[in-house]
Amino acid sequence: VVGTLVMVTQQSDLAAVFATVAELWLAVHQVPVTVSDITVSVLPLVPTVLLVLGVARVCRSAAGPGRALTELRTLVLCAVAGPVLFTAIALAVVNDATGTFTVGTPPPLTAFLYTVGVHLLGTYLGLAAGYWRDIADVLRIPPWFDDCVRSAGRALAIFGGAGAAVIVIRLVVQWHTVGSLIESGNDVVGMVCLTLLSLIYLPNLMIGAAGLTVGVGSQVGPASISVFSATPGQTPAIPALAVLPQGAAPHYLLLLLIVPAIVAVTIGRRCAARDYEVGPMLRSLVVTALLTAAAFTATAWMAGGELGGFGDAGVDLAQLFGFTVAWIVLVGALSALALQQFGDSRAVRSVQAQEPDSATYTTYSDEADEDLEAAQATTVAAAQLPDHDVEPEVDPDDTDDADYTDDPDTGDFDAYRDDPQPTAAPEPARPARPAPEPARPAPERARPAPRRSVSAVGRTTQDTAIADVEELDSYTFGDAEH
């Protein structure tokens, strides 16, 4: 449909419609296009992105929930085999049109590899949400690798957002140049085509600008730019290329170096929160850096390439990969170690809270002192607690006992001491002492009988002793009711 509209608007012969459709099919898959002996491999990314999203949607709906891995394998083969067949047909049509039109046939191996790669990416995006963990278990991929992939995706999003911000700012600043380039289309159709061409090339420019954030220069033919310098040169008359500076590099581009530092600190903090030990933390950090650099380099490779007679366009891929890994590994490792040291992470603080504090460590001498103090405290507590079950035996003949030295002498014990074999008298109970816990209720004592008025002549020695002891009880403990 797009090929037919272009040919109708340009009033071209529809005999070339099949060759045009074949070339567009190859161009959507980023296969280099050759027209009039000029090869262009810097192809717009917007059609490719739309194709990948469409493949992902179709594969996600076709897979459904609960499919076995064998069925998924069949689905992947079908999702790739169909486009490969269409690529073969497109190559045959273009090869047949080379004798009539000024088009060239691209290398077949390159065309097939690009087609397989694009559709595998769309298939992966469609199946990863529901089946990635099952596939990872079959491939024996550890669970921590999933978090590395997510961290790499967030890093790429930050880099892409920074590149998009740079392009938007430059378009606003160079708006007059953009307007003059659009007006160079002469008529309405030409201006619309130039505008659409600029829009579908914006992702390519954003990726090139994202490369500036890590310190890598970007070029479009003879023109080049970095955060430190810029070299003007002749470029194609596409309105979007007005973002390139015509003089020295703007000073505000130096602020782009903050972006990789933010990315590295974010990844380092994530790795420090996930793995408390240094070894697993560095492993996750390095894997995340490699994944981010590989995806960043692959995207920049797709966004750049040969620009016909103007030369090459894009960024230095080797520098992009090396600088990205260096930023994330070095700055990320420093930030992760600092966060683990100072505990600036909830996960790190929770792990540190579970570790024993060095201040609570005790030596053997400290343990011995603590055991001695505990034993002394137990002995003192046991001595202070009253014994309610066993009453000590008190010898009534021992007048020097400590329990009776403080009590007033209220009885006559002369007759009791003169008795060679006195009869055992009731033992006086020990006075109750306050205890830390409630004492058992003491058994109710019987009221002592009033002392009998018997003359000293008529009573025996035993009666005298009993009467004296009862009189002592009455004076010592008082009435039972009180």
Tab-separated table of N, CA, C and O in Angstrom, residues 21 34 47 49 118 149 186 191 235 247-248 250 270 284 295 313 330-331 349 356 388 392 397 421 435:
chain	number	residue	atom	x	y	z
A	21	VAL	N	7.691	-2.859	-3.885
A	21	VAL	CA	7.217	-3.584	-2.693
A	21	VAL	C	8.311	-4.502	-2.169
A	21	VAL	O	8.521	-4.613	-0.949
A	34	THR	N	20.068	-0.830	-2.591
A	34	THR	CA	20.960	-0.267	-3.612
A	34	THR	C	20.125	0.248	-4.769
A	34	THR	O	19.356	-0.513	-5.382
A	47	PRO	N	9.562	1.960	10.888
A	47	PRO	CA	8.878	0.794	10.321
A	47	PRO	C	9.332	-0.518	10.949
A	47	PRO	O	8.524	-1.433	11.159
A	49	VAL	N	10.461	-0.981	14.041
A	49	VAL	CA	9.879	-1.079	15.387
A	49	VAL	C	8.403	-1.479	15.317
A	49	VAL	O	7.928	-2.327	16.089
A	118	VAL	N	15.055	-9.987	13.114
A	118	VAL	CA	13.927	-9.106	13.419
A	118	VAL	C	12.737	-9.897	13.944
A	118	VAL	O	12.101	-9.531	14.948
A	149	VAL	N	18.503	-8.507	33.459
A	149	VAL	CA	17.862	-8.106	32.203
A	149	VAL	C	16.965	-6.892	32.427
A	149	VAL	O	16.954	-5.942	31.622
A	186	ASN	N	9.299	22.281	-2.273
A	186	ASN	CA	8.617	22.982	-3.377
A	186	ASN	C	7.104	22.896	-3.256
A	186	ASN	O	6.431	23.888	-3.045
A	191	MET	N	6.841	18.630	0.590
A	191	MET	CA	7.006	19.006	1.991
A	191	MET	C	6.480	17.922	2.933
A	191	MET	O	7.084	17.636	3.983
A	235	THR	N	25.618	17.606	4.736
A	235	THR	CA	24.754	16.465	5.066
A	235	THR	C	23.549	16.456	4.133
A	235	THR	O	23.263	17.460	3.463
A	247	GLY	N	28.646	24.944	14.191
A	247	GLY	CA	29.866	25.531	14.744
A	247	GLY	C	30.387	24.678	15.878
A	247	GLY	O	30.407	23.439	15.799
A	248	ALA	N	30.813	25.332	16.941
A	248	ALA	CA	31.316	24.615	18.115
A	248	ALA	C	30.176	23.895	18.833
A	248	ALA	O	28.996	24.264	18.720
A	250	PRO	N	27.667	22.913	21.652
A	250	PRO	CA	27.078	23.673	22.770
A	250	PRO	C	27.634	23.211	24.114
A	250	PRO	O	27.886	22.022	24.331
A	270	ARG	N	20.881	-1.216	42.810
A	270	ARG	CA	20.047	-2.399	42.628
A	270	ARG	C	20.819	-3.672	42.954
A	270	ARG	O	20.303	-4.563	43.633
A	284	SER	N	26.649	-9.734	39.387
A	284	SER	CA	25.431	-9.157	38.825
A	284	SER	C	25.717	-7.830	38.132
A	284	SER	O	25.149	-7.532	37.078
A	295	ALA	N	23.191	-4.575	24.141
A	295	ALA	CA	21.946	-4.083	23.552
A	295	ALA	C	22.110	-2.678	22.989
A	295	ALA	O	21.588	-2.356	21.909
A	313	ALA	N	27.419	6.884	8.722
A	313	ALA	CA	26.641	7.609	9.730
A	313	ALA	C	26.467	6.714	10.948
A	313	ALA	O	26.302	5.490	10.833
A	330	LEU	N	32.696	0.552	36.759
A	330	LEU	CA	33.507	1.335	37.688
A	330	LEU	C	32.642	2.165	38.637
A	330	LEU	O	32.724	2.031	39.861
A	331	VAL	N	31.798	3.010	38.074
A	331	VAL	CA	30.963	3.862	38.927
A	331	VAL	C	29.938	3.024	39.691
A	331	VAL	O	29.650	3.292	40.866
A	349	ARG	N	20.152	-2.510	54.851
A	349	ARG	CA	19.922	-2.318	56.287
A	349	ARG	C	19.290	-3.538	56.925
A	349	ARG	O	19.601	-3.889	58.054
A	356	PRO	N	25.351	-10.068	63.591
A	356	PRO	CA	25.691	-9.713	64.980
A	356	PRO	C	26.584	-8.502	65.034
A	356	PRO	O	27.514	-8.361	64.242
A	388	HIS	N	7.732	-21.606	102.550
A	388	HIS	CA	6.398	-21.774	103.149
A	388	HIS	C	6.074	-23.223	103.442
A	388	HIS	O	5.087	-23.511	104.081
A	392	PRO	N	11.548	-24.327	110.003
A	392	PRO	CA	12.778	-24.763	110.712
A	392	PRO	C	12.472	-25.166	112.141
A	392	PRO	O	11.551	-24.664	112.769
A	397	ASP	N	15.583	-24.835	124.215
A	397	ASP	CA	16.605	-24.648	125.249
A	397	ASP	C	17.655	-23.629	124.857
A	397	ASP	O	18.376	-23.112	125.700
A	421	GLN	N	14.169	-33.534	131.448
A	421	GLN	CA	13.624	-34.054	130.186
A	421	GLN	C	12.315	-33.345	129.887
A	421	GLN	O	11.245	-33.864	130.151
A	435	ALA	N	7.899	-10.728	100.546
A	435	ALA	CA	8.478	-11.483	99.420
A	435	ALA	C	8.089	-10.807	98.110
A	435	ALA	O	7.084	-10.123	98.028
